[in-house]
PDB file of C-alpha atoms in Angstrom:
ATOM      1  CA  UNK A 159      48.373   8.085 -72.437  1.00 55.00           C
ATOM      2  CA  UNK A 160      47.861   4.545 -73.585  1.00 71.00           C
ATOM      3  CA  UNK A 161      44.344   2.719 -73.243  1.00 73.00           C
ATOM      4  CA  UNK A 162      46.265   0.493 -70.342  1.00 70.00           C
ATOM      5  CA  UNK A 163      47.535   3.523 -68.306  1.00 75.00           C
ATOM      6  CA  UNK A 164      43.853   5.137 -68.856  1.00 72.00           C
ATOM      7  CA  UNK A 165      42.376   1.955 -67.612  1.00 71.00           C
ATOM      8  CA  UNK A 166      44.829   1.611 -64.331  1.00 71.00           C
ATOM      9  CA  UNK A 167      44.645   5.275 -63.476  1.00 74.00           C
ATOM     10  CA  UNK A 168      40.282   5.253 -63.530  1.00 71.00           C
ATOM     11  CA  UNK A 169      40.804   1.812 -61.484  1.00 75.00           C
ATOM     12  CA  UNK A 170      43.133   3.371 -59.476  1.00 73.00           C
ATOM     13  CA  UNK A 171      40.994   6.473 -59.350  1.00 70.00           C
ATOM     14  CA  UNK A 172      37.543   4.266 -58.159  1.00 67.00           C
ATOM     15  CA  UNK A 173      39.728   2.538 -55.815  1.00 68.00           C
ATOM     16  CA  UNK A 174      40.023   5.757 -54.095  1.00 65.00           C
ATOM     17  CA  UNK A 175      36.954   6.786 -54.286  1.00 64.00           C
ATOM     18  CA  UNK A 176      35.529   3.817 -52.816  1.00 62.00           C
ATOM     19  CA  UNK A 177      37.944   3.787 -49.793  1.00 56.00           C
ATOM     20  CA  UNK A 178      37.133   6.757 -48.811  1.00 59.00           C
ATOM     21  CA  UNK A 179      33.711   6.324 -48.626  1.00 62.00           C
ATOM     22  CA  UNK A 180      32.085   6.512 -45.372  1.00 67.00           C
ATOM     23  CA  UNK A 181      29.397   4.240 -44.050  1.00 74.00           C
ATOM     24  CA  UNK A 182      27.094   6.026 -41.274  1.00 81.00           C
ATOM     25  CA  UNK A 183      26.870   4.252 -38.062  1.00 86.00           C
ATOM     26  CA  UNK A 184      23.367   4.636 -36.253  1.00 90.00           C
ATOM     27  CA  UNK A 185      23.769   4.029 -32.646  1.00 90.00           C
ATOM     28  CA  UNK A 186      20.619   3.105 -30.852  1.00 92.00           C
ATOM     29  CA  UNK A 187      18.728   6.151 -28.338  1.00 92.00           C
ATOM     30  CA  UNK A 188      18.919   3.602 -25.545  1.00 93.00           C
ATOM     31  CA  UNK A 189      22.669   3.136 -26.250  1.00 93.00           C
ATOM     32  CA  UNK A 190      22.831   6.925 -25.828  1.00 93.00           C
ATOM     33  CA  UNK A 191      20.680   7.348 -22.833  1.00 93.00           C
ATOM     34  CA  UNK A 192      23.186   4.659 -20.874  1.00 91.00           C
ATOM     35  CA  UNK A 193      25.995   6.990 -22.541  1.00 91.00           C
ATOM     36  CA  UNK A 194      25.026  10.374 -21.085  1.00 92.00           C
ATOM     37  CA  UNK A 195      23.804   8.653 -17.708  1.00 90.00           C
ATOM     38  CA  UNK A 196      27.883   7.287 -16.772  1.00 89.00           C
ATOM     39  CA  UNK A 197      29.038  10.419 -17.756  1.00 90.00           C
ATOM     40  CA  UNK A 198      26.938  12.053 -15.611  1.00 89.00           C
ATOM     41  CA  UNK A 199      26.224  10.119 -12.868  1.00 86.00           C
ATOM     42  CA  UNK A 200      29.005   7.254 -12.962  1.00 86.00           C
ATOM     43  CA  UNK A 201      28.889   3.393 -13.119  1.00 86.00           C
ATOM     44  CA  UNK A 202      25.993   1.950 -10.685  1.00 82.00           C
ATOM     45  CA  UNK A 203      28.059  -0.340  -8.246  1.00 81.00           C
ATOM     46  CA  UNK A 204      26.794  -3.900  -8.820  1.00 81.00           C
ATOM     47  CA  UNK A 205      26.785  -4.456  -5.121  1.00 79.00           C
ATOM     48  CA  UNK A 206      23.871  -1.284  -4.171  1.00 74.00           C
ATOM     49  CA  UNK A 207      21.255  -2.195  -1.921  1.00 70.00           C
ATOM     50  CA  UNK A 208      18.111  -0.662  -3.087  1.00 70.00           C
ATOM     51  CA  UNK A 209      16.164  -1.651  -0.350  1.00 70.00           C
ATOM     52  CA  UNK A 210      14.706   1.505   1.083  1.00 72.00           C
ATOM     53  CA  UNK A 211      12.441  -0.718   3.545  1.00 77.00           C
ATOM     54  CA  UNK A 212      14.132  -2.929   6.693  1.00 79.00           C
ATOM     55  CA  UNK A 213      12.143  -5.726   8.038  1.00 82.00           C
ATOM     56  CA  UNK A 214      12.079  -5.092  11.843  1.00 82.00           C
ATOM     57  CA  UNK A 215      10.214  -6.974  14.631  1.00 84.00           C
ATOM     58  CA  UNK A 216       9.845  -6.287  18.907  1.00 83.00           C
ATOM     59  CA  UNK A 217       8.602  -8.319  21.292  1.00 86.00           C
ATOM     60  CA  UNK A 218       5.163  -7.141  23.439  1.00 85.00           C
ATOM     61  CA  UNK A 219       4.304  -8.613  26.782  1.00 85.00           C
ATOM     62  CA  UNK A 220       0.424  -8.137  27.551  1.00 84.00           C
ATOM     63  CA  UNK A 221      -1.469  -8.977  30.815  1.00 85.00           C
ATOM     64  CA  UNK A 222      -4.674  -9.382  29.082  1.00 86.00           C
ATOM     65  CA  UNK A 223      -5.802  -9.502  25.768  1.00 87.00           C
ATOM     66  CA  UNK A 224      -4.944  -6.096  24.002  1.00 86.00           C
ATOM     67  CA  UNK A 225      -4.801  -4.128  20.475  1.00 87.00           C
ATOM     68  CA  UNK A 226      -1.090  -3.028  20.367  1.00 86.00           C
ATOM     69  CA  UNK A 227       0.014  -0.415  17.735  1.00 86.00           C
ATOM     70  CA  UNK A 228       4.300   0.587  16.932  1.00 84.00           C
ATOM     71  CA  UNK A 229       5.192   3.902  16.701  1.00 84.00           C
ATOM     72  CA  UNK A 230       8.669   5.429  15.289  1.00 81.00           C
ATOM     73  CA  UNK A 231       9.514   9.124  14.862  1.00 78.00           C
ATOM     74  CA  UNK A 232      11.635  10.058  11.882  1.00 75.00           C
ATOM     75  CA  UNK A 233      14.553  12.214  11.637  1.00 72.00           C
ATOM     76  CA  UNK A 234      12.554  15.161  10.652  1.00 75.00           C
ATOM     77  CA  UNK A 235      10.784  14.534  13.832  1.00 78.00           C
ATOM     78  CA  UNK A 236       7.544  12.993  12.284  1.00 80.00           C
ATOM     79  CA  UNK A 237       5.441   9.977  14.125  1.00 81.00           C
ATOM     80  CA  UNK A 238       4.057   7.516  12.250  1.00 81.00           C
ATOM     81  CA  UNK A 239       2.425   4.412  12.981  1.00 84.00           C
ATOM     82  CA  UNK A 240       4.726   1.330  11.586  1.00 82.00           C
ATOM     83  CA  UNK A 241       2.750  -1.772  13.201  1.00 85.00           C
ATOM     84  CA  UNK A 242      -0.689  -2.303  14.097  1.00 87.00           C
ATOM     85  CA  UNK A 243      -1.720  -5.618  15.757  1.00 87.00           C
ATOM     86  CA  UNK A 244      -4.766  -6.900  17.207  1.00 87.00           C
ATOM     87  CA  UNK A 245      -6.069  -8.892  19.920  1.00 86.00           C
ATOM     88  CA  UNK A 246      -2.397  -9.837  21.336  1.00 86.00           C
ATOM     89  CA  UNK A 247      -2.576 -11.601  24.112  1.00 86.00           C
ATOM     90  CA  UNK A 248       0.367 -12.819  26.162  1.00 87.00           C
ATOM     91  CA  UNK A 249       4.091 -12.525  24.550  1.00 88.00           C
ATOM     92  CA  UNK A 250       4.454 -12.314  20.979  1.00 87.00           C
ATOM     93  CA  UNK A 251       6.837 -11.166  18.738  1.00 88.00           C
ATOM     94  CA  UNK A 252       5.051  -8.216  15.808  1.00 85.00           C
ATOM     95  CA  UNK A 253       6.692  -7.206  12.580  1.00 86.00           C
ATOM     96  CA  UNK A 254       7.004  -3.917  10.654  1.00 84.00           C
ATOM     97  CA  UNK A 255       8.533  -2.435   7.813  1.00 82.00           C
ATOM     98  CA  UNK A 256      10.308   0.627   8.209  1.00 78.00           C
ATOM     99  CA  UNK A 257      12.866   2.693   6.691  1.00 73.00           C
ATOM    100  CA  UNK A 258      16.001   1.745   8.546  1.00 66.00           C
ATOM    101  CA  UNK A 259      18.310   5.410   7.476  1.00 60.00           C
ATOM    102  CA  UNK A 260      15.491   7.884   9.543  1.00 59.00           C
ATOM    103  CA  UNK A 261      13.853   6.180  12.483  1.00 61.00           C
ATOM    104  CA  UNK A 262      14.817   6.432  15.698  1.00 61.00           C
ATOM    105  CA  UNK A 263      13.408   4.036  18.758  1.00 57.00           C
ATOM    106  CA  UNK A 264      10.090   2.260  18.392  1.00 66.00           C
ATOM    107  CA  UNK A 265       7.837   2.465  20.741  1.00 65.00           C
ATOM    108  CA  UNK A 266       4.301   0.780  21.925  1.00 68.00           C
ATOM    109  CA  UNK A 267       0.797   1.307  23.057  1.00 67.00           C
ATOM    110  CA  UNK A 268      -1.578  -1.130  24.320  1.00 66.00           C
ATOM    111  CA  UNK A 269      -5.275  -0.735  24.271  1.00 67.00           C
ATOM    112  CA  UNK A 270      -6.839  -3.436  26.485  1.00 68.00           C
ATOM    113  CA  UNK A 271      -9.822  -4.799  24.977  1.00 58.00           C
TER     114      UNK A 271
END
């Protein structure tokens, strides 16, 4: 072999060598995480409501001037207090919070003052 088919087959040689070489890729953990969570769990649709609280409201009618309190039982059949008002007097119009997927009718009591 000459010196110029030495020379072409190292370059040519290298050249392989070097194309072949592989450059690691580090993906980020958080890149992961959001990885494994689609393909377990799916895409999140854009358009969920993640409300888990409904802003409600009822109207009381009082003779005289009374504490009133706003009761709801859940679907598991526990009562809990959702409104708690003081000194209404009149008509008036209370709001609550509660969570609109387990309560069934409101109801309220009056405590005259």
């Amino acid at each position: 072999m000459c010196k110029k088919e030495k020379l072409a087959f190292g370059i040519a040689l290298l050249a392989a060598a070097t194309s072949c070489s592989v450059d690691e890729i580090t993906i980020p953990a958080e890149e992961l995480f959001h990885r494994e969570f689609i393909k377990s769990y799916g895409k999140i649709d854009p358009n969920q409501d993640w409300s888990v609280i409904k802003r409600s409201s009822i109207t009381v009618s009082t003779s005289q001037s009374a504490d009133v309190r706003v009761y709801a039982r859940s679907a598991e059949g526990k009562t809990s207090l959702v409104a708690s008002y003081r000194e209404v007097n009149g008509s008036e119009t209370i709001y609550f919070d509660v969570a609109p997927f387990n309560f069934a009718p409101l109801w309220v009591v009056d405590f005259p003052l």
